Short mmCIF file of C-alpha atoms in Angstrom, two decimals:
data_model
loop_
_atom_site.label_atom_id
_atom_site.label_comp_id
_atom_site.label_asym_id
_atom_site.label_seq_id
_atom_site.Cartn_x
_atom_site.Cartn_y
_atom_site.Cartn_z
CA MET A 1 -7.76 -102.75 -92.55
CA PRO A 2 -9.86 -105.49 -94.21
CA SER A 3 -8.19 -108.59 -95.53
CA ASN A 4 -8.06 -109.69 -99.15
CA SER A 5 -10.70 -112.36 -98.61
CA SER A 6 -13.39 -109.85 -97.75
CA VAL A 7 -15.24 -107.35 -99.78
CA GLY A 8 -16.23 -103.96 -98.54
CA SER A 9 -19.41 -102.04 -99.34
CA TYR A 10 -21.22 -99.00 -98.08
CA VAL A 11 -24.60 -99.94 -96.60
CA ASP A 12 -27.16 -98.30 -94.42
CA VAL A 13 -27.43 -100.05 -91.09
CA ASN A 14 -29.76 -99.44 -88.20
CA LEU A 15 -28.19 -100.54 -84.89
CA ASP A 16 -29.22 -99.82 -81.36
CA ASN A 17 -26.07 -97.95 -80.47
CA SER A 18 -25.84 -95.99 -83.74
CA ARG A 19 -27.75 -93.17 -85.22
CA GLU A 20 -30.57 -93.91 -87.64
CA GLY A 21 -29.49 -93.84 -91.26
CA GLU A 22 -25.74 -93.72 -90.45
CA GLN A 23 -23.52 -95.08 -93.20
CA LYS A 24 -20.83 -97.54 -92.13
CA TYR A 25 -18.40 -99.70 -93.98
CA VAL A 26 -19.29 -103.37 -93.55
CA THR A 27 -17.23 -106.30 -94.71
CA PHE A 28 -18.60 -109.58 -96.07
CA ASP A 29 -16.94 -112.82 -96.84
CA ASP A 30 -16.57 -113.93 -100.46
CA ASP A 31 -18.40 -117.18 -99.81
CA ASP A 32 -21.40 -115.51 -98.18
CA THR A 33 -22.79 -113.77 -101.23
CA SER A 34 -26.34 -114.10 -100.05
CA GLN A 35 -25.70 -111.36 -97.46
CA GLN A 36 -24.75 -108.79 -100.05
CA PRO A 37 -27.60 -106.31 -100.23
CA PHE A 38 -27.15 -105.29 -103.88
CA GLY A 39 -25.89 -108.58 -105.34
CA ASN A 40 -22.61 -107.03 -106.61
CA SER A 41 -19.04 -107.31 -105.40
CA GLY A 42 -16.27 -104.85 -104.96
CA PRO A 43 -16.31 -101.24 -103.94
CA PRO A 44 -18.68 -98.81 -105.65
CA PRO A 45 -17.36 -97.22 -108.81
CA GLN A 46 -15.67 -93.98 -108.15
CA HIS A 47 -16.73 -90.87 -110.08
CA GLN A 48 -14.46 -90.32 -112.99
CA PRO A 49 -14.02 -86.74 -114.16
CA PRO A 50 -15.07 -86.12 -117.77
CA PRO A 51 -12.22 -86.25 -120.26
CA HIS A 52 -10.77 -82.96 -121.31
CA HIS A 53 -12.48 -81.72 -124.52
CA GLN A 54 -10.03 -81.58 -127.36
CA PRO A 55 -10.73 -79.55 -130.54
CA PRO A 56 -11.13 -81.65 -133.72
CA GLN A 57 -8.05 -81.97 -135.79
CA TYR A 58 -8.07 -80.85 -139.42
CA GLN A 59 -8.16 -83.68 -141.97
CA PRO A 60 -7.53 -83.02 -145.65
CA PRO A 61 -10.44 -83.93 -148.00
CA ARG A 62 -10.27 -87.26 -149.77
CA HIS A 63 -10.50 -87.30 -153.54
CA HIS A 64 -12.94 -89.96 -154.73
CA ALA A 65 -13.12 -91.26 -158.29
CA PRO A 66 -16.18 -89.96 -160.15
CA GLN A 67 -19.04 -92.47 -160.21
CA GLN A 68 -20.09 -93.68 -163.62
CA GLN A 69 -23.62 -92.56 -164.43
CA PRO A 70 -25.99 -95.18 -165.93
CA GLN A 71 -26.42 -94.89 -169.62
CA GLY A 72 -29.73 -93.48 -170.69
CA ASP A 73 -31.95 -94.46 -173.57
CA LEU A 74 -31.76 -93.10 -177.07
CA ASN A 75 -33.47 -89.91 -175.99
CA GLY A 76 -30.80 -89.23 -173.32
CA SER A 77 -33.10 -89.86 -170.34
CA SER A 78 -31.91 -92.29 -167.65
CA HIS A 79 -34.69 -91.84 -165.11
CA PRO A 80 -37.59 -94.34 -165.52
CA GLN A 81 -40.16 -91.57 -165.31
CA GLN A 82 -38.36 -89.63 -168.03
CA GLN A 83 -38.31 -92.78 -170.18
CA CYS A 84 -42.05 -93.22 -169.77
CA ILE A 85 -42.65 -89.59 -170.73
CA ALA A 86 -40.40 -90.00 -173.77
CA LEU A 87 -42.29 -93.11 -174.85
CA GLU A 88 -45.70 -91.51 -174.31
CA THR A 89 -44.88 -88.40 -176.34
CA PRO A 90 -45.68 -89.93 -179.79
CA LYS A 91 -49.01 -91.26 -178.49
CA LEU A 92 -49.91 -87.87 -177.08
CA GLU A 93 -49.08 -86.25 -180.40
CA GLN A 94 -51.26 -88.76 -182.26
CA LEU A 95 -54.09 -88.18 -179.80
CA LYS A 96 -53.76 -84.44 -180.25
CA LYS A 97 -53.86 -84.70 -184.06
CA TRP A 98 -56.86 -87.02 -183.93
CA THR A 99 -58.72 -84.69 -181.58
CA VAL A 100 -58.12 -81.65 -183.77
CA SER A 101 -59.10 -83.52 -186.94
CA ASN A 102 -62.25 -84.92 -185.34
CA TYR A 103 -63.23 -81.49 -184.05
CA LYS A 104 -62.85 -79.90 -187.48
CA TYR A 105 -64.79 -82.75 -189.10
CA THR A 106 -67.69 -82.36 -186.66
CA LYS A 107 -67.66 -78.59 -187.00
CA GLN A 108 -67.82 -78.81 -190.80
CA LEU A 109 -70.64 -81.37 -190.68
CA VAL A 110 -72.74 -79.27 -188.29
CA SER A 111 -72.06 -76.11 -190.31
CA GLU A 112 -73.26 -77.84 -193.49
CA ARG A 113 -76.46 -78.99 -191.78
CA PHE A 114 -77.28 -75.45 -190.67
CA GLY A 115 -76.17 -73.89 -193.93
CA HIS A 116 -73.28 -71.94 -192.42
CA SER A 117 -70.60 -73.51 -194.58
CA THR A 118 -70.13 -74.50 -198.21
CA LYS A 119 -69.45 -78.03 -199.40
CA THR A 120 -68.00 -79.53 -202.53
CA ILE A 121 -70.65 -81.19 -204.73
CA ASP A 122 -70.09 -83.44 -207.73
CA LYS A 123 -73.50 -83.45 -209.39
CA GLU A 124 -72.94 -86.55 -211.50
CA LEU A 125 -71.54 -88.59 -208.64
CA GLU A 126 -74.24 -87.47 -206.21
CA ASP A 127 -76.97 -88.49 -208.67
CA SER A 128 -75.37 -91.90 -209.11
CA ILE A 129 -75.18 -92.40 -205.34
CA ASN A 130 -78.82 -91.41 -204.84
CA GLU A 131 -79.92 -93.73 -207.64
CA LEU A 132 -77.89 -96.52 -206.07
CA ARG A 133 -79.60 -95.98 -202.71
CA GLN A 134 -83.05 -96.17 -204.30
CA SER A 135 -82.02 -99.29 -206.19
CA LYS A 136 -80.90 -100.98 -203.01
CA ILE A 137 -84.23 -100.21 -201.33
CA GLN A 138 -86.14 -101.79 -204.22
CA TYR A 139 -83.97 -104.90 -204.31
CA ASN A 140 -84.25 -105.23 -200.54
CA ASN A 141 -88.06 -105.19 -200.84
CA LEU A 142 -87.84 -107.81 -203.60
CA LEU A 143 -85.70 -109.96 -201.31
CA LYS A 144 -88.31 -109.78 -198.54
CA GLU A 145 -91.12 -110.80 -200.91
CA THR A 146 -89.23 -113.75 -202.38
CA ARG A 147 -88.36 -114.97 -198.89
CA ALA A 148 -92.05 -114.83 -197.98
CA MET A 149 -92.87 -116.70 -201.20
CA HIS A 150 -90.29 -119.36 -200.35
CA ALA A 151 -91.81 -119.83 -196.88
CA ARG A 152 -95.35 -120.13 -198.27
CA TYR A 153 -94.41 -122.62 -200.98
CA GLU A 154 -92.46 -124.63 -198.45
CA ALA A 155 -95.61 -124.84 -196.33
CA LEU A 156 -97.64 -125.76 -199.44
CA LEU A 157 -95.10 -128.47 -200.28
CA ASN A 158 -95.53 -129.95 -196.80
CA CYS A 159 -99.29 -129.94 -197.37
CA HIS A 160 -98.87 -131.88 -200.66
CA ARG A 161 -96.61 -134.34 -198.91
CA SER A 162 -99.08 -134.86 -196.03
CA LEU A 163 -102.02 -135.28 -198.41
CA ARG A 164 -100.20 -137.86 -200.50
CA SER A 165 -99.27 -139.83 -197.42
CA GLN A 166 -102.83 -139.73 -196.12
CA PHE A 167 -104.34 -140.84 -199.45
CA GLN A 168 -101.97 -143.78 -199.64
CA THR A 169 -102.76 -144.74 -196.04
CA LEU A 170 -106.51 -144.78 -196.76
CA ILE A 171 -106.10 -147.20 -199.66
CA SER A 172 -105.71 -150.14 -197.30
CA HIS A 173 -108.70 -149.07 -195.21
CA GLN A 174 -111.06 -148.27 -198.11
CA PRO A 175 -110.68 -150.92 -200.81
CA ASP A 176 -113.82 -149.66 -202.57
CA LEU A 177 -112.13 -146.20 -203.10
CA GLN A 178 -108.76 -147.57 -204.04
CA ASP A 179 -108.76 -146.17 -207.61
CA GLN A 180 -109.84 -142.69 -206.56
CA LEU A 181 -107.46 -142.58 -203.64
CA GLN A 182 -104.59 -143.78 -205.79
CA ALA A 183 -105.34 -141.11 -208.42
CA ASN A 184 -105.31 -138.35 -205.81
CA ALA A 185 -102.13 -139.72 -204.27
CA THR A 186 -100.47 -139.68 -207.70
CA THR A 187 -101.58 -136.10 -208.34
CA GLN A 188 -100.25 -134.95 -204.98
CA SER A 189 -97.01 -136.80 -205.66
CA ILE A 190 -96.58 -134.95 -208.98
CA LEU A 191 -97.31 -131.63 -207.29
CA GLU A 192 -94.83 -132.51 -204.58
CA ARG A 193 -92.05 -133.29 -207.07
CA ASN A 194 -92.76 -130.13 -209.05
CA GLY A 195 -92.99 -128.14 -205.82
CA GLU A 196 -89.55 -129.34 -204.80
CA CYS A 197 -88.17 -128.12 -208.13
CA LEU A 198 -89.91 -124.75 -207.80
CA LEU A 199 -88.72 -124.41 -204.20
CA GLY A 200 -85.13 -125.04 -205.34
CA ALA A 201 -85.46 -122.34 -208.02
CA ILE A 202 -86.93 -119.87 -205.51
CA LYS A 203 -84.15 -120.62 -203.03
CA MET A 204 -81.56 -119.97 -205.73
CA PHE A 205 -83.21 -116.65 -206.53
CA VAL A 206 -83.32 -115.68 -202.84
CA ASP A 207 -79.65 -116.51 -202.31
CA THR A 208 -78.63 -114.42 -205.32
CA LEU A 209 -80.66 -111.43 -204.13
CA ASN A 210 -79.22 -111.78 -200.63
CA THR A 211 -75.66 -111.73 -202.01
CA LEU A 212 -76.47 -108.71 -204.15
CA VAL A 213 -78.10 -106.67 -201.38
CA ASN A 214 -76.05 -107.64 -198.32
CA VAL A 215 -72.61 -108.17 -199.89
CA THR A 216 -72.19 -106.38 -203.21
CA TYR A 217 -74.22 -103.30 -202.31
CA GLN A 218 -72.69 -103.11 -198.83
CA ASP A 219 -69.17 -103.16 -200.21
CA THR A 220 -69.98 -100.31 -202.57
CA PHE A 221 -71.69 -98.28 -199.86
CA LEU A 222 -68.67 -98.73 -197.58
CA THR A 223 -66.54 -97.06 -200.24
CA ILE A 224 -69.17 -94.31 -200.57
CA LYS A 225 -69.09 -93.76 -196.80
CA ASN A 226 -65.32 -93.34 -196.86
CA TYR A 227 -65.64 -90.96 -199.79
CA GLU A 228 -68.18 -88.78 -197.98
CA ALA A 229 -66.01 -88.67 -194.85
CA ALA A 230 -63.00 -87.65 -196.95
CA ARG A 231 -65.09 -84.97 -198.66
CA ILE A 232 -66.16 -83.45 -195.31
CA ASP A 233 -62.57 -83.53 -194.07
CA TYR A 234 -61.38 -81.89 -197.29
CA ASP A 235 -64.00 -79.14 -197.07
CA ALA A 236 -63.12 -78.47 -193.42
CA TYR A 237 -59.50 -77.66 -194.25
CA ARG A 238 -60.52 -75.87 -197.44
CA ASN A 239 -62.77 -73.49 -195.52
CA GLU A 240 -60.14 -73.01 -192.82
CA LEU A 241 -57.51 -72.17 -195.44
CA THR A 242 -59.90 -69.69 -197.04
CA VAL A 243 -60.42 -67.94 -193.68
CA LEU A 244 -56.67 -67.70 -193.10
CA GLN A 245 -56.04 -66.33 -196.59
CA ASN A 246 -58.75 -63.69 -196.18
CA ALA A 247 -57.55 -62.58 -192.74
CA ILE A 248 -57.19 -58.80 -192.47
CA VAL A 249 -54.05 -58.91 -190.33
CA GLN A 250 -51.37 -61.18 -191.78
CA THR A 251 -49.04 -61.76 -188.85
CA ASP A 252 -46.22 -64.27 -188.72
CA ALA A 253 -48.35 -66.64 -186.67
CA VAL A 254 -51.16 -66.44 -189.22
CA LYS A 255 -48.74 -67.06 -192.09
CA ASN A 256 -47.21 -70.08 -190.34
CA LYS A 257 -50.67 -71.43 -189.61
CA GLN A 258 -51.59 -70.89 -193.24
CA LEU A 259 -48.58 -72.88 -194.44
CA GLU A 260 -49.39 -75.77 -192.09
CA THR A 261 -53.01 -75.80 -193.18
CA GLN A 262 -51.97 -75.69 -196.83
CA VAL A 263 -49.91 -78.87 -196.41
CA ILE A 264 -52.75 -80.72 -194.67
CA PHE A 265 -55.23 -79.42 -197.24
CA GLU A 266 -53.21 -80.85 -200.14
CA GLU A 267 -53.03 -84.20 -198.36
CA ARG A 268 -56.79 -84.28 -197.75
CA LYS A 269 -57.44 -83.25 -201.33
CA GLN A 270 -55.42 -86.14 -202.72
CA ARG A 271 -57.22 -88.60 -200.47
CA TRP A 272 -60.62 -87.21 -201.46
CA GLU A 273 -59.82 -87.43 -205.18
CA LYS A 274 -58.59 -91.02 -204.81
CA LEU A 275 -61.74 -92.11 -202.96
CA LYS A 276 -63.85 -90.30 -205.53
CA SER A 277 -62.22 -92.32 -208.30
CA ASP A 278 -62.68 -95.54 -206.31
CA THR A 279 -66.35 -94.75 -205.75
CA LEU A 280 -67.01 -94.17 -209.45
CA THR A 281 -65.29 -97.45 -210.28
CA LYS A 282 -67.25 -99.39 -207.65
CA ILE A 283 -70.57 -97.98 -208.86
CA LYS A 284 -69.75 -98.88 -212.45
CA LEU A 285 -68.70 -102.43 -211.57
CA LEU A 286 -71.80 -102.89 -209.41
CA HIS A 287 -74.06 -101.78 -212.26
CA GLU A 288 -72.43 -104.19 -214.74
CA ASN A 289 -72.42 -107.11 -212.31
CA LYS A 290 -76.02 -106.48 -211.31
CA LEU A 291 -77.21 -106.50 -214.93
CA ALA A 292 -75.36 -109.72 -215.77
CA VAL A 293 -76.47 -111.63 -212.68
CA MET A 294 -80.06 -110.44 -212.44
CA LYS A 295 -80.75 -110.99 -216.13
CA ALA A 296 -79.92 -114.70 -215.77
CA GLN A 297 -81.72 -115.05 -212.44
CA LEU A 298 -84.90 -113.37 -213.66
CA ASP A 299 -85.04 -115.65 -216.71
CA MET A 300 -84.55 -118.69 -214.50
CA PHE A 301 -87.24 -117.61 -212.04
CA ASN A 302 -89.75 -116.85 -214.78
CA ASN A 303 -89.21 -120.16 -216.61
CA ALA A 304 -89.47 -122.14 -213.37
CA VAL A 305 -92.76 -120.50 -212.35
CA ILE A 306 -94.29 -121.01 -215.83
CA ALA A 307 -93.23 -124.66 -215.95
CA TYR A 308 -94.60 -125.28 -212.45
CA PHE A 309 -98.04 -123.84 -213.03
CA SER A 310 -98.34 -125.46 -216.46
CA GLY A 311 -97.58 -128.84 -214.89
CA ASN A 312 -94.59 -129.40 -217.18
CA GLY A 313 -92.25 -131.32 -214.95
CA ASP A 314 -89.78 -132.04 -217.72
CA LYS A 315 -89.42 -128.34 -218.51
CA LEU A 316 -88.94 -127.63 -214.82
CA ASN A 317 -86.15 -130.21 -214.63
CA GLU A 318 -84.49 -128.64 -217.68
CA VAL A 319 -84.50 -125.28 -215.99
CA LEU A 320 -82.82 -126.76 -212.92
CA SER A 321 -80.23 -128.52 -215.04
CA GLU A 322 -79.49 -125.40 -217.09
CA TYR A 323 -78.72 -123.28 -214.03
CA HIS A 324 -77.06 -126.12 -212.06
CA ILE A 325 -79.62 -126.13 -209.27
CA LYS A 326 -79.49 -129.18 -207.03
CA VAL A 327 -82.69 -130.19 -205.26
CA LYS A 328 -83.05 -132.69 -202.44
CA ARG A 329 -85.97 -134.78 -203.59
CA LEU A 330 -87.72 -136.30 -200.59
CA SER A 331 -90.66 -137.34 -202.75
CA GLU A 332 -88.74 -139.95 -204.75
CA ASP A 333 -87.99 -142.16 -201.72
CA ASP A 334 -91.51 -141.69 -200.39
CA VAL A 335 -93.15 -142.50 -203.74
CA THR A 336 -91.06 -145.62 -204.19
CA THR A 337 -91.87 -146.88 -200.71
CA LYS A 338 -95.58 -146.05 -200.89
CA SER A 339 -95.95 -147.50 -204.36
CA PHE A 340 -94.39 -150.74 -203.14
CA LEU A 341 -96.79 -150.90 -200.20
CA ALA A 342 -99.75 -150.01 -202.39
CA SER A 343 -98.91 -152.69 -204.91
CA ASN A 344 -98.80 -155.29 -202.14
CA ASN A 345 -102.27 -154.26 -201.05
#
């Protein structure tokens, strides 16, 4: 029997006096661990039989406290996706209403163009709008012509200024023609001063026409555009309500649709009547303002042109003073400087 200081292990040995592959029990010393073939110590683990299978024992269910659910939003939805849907619902409703209204508006407009639908016409208001459109075209043409006149007279003023400067320059080079050159320089200087006054009057007239055409008229036509859009919208629901009232079969769905259309129709009618009143007021105010402003501007323009071509510089200055027109006079500094140089020559 092996001692306590040795360790036993089953190994396969191949000796001369033993059979090949015979298993024998060999002992090794504890200190000689290098001779152990498997690097472990002690006998091999014995096979343990599997434990006997026992049936599970019954355990009574445990009663847990109910978990507190997270509070939802005002609509009663706690899930984030449900919250997003709840928030998007008003936008979807607005989009739906806008789509339906835009479809009916387009349908009414196309039907009027092809003569398949009736439209509400206010003869007096339509005549006033057409007259206003023609008036704007005429005033726009007048604005273009006065702008061209301003550009041409500005070029003519530069020519007077260049001629005066050239005449005064030649005085020092042509002493024999000093009197004639000085007379021409003086004439060009007078034309230059009067041209500056006329150019200021033309600029004032152009600015007034520009305000009338591009501001006052545009504001009135914006109101007219809103009125015409409200009229088309009103006629769309009016024609739809007429179709529902004349339906042969009056079912509950048709009656409910008729009541809904009646409510929207009354709303569109009130909006159309309000914009109609606003349009009439804007046209009236535009007509009164146009008469008051253009009457003064036409008198100013006429007096300035007459004074310029008659050579009456004093009258031209009176016109500028009467209508508070400020002119930047470049000729005064030039005349003073040139006169000083001419006198030294």
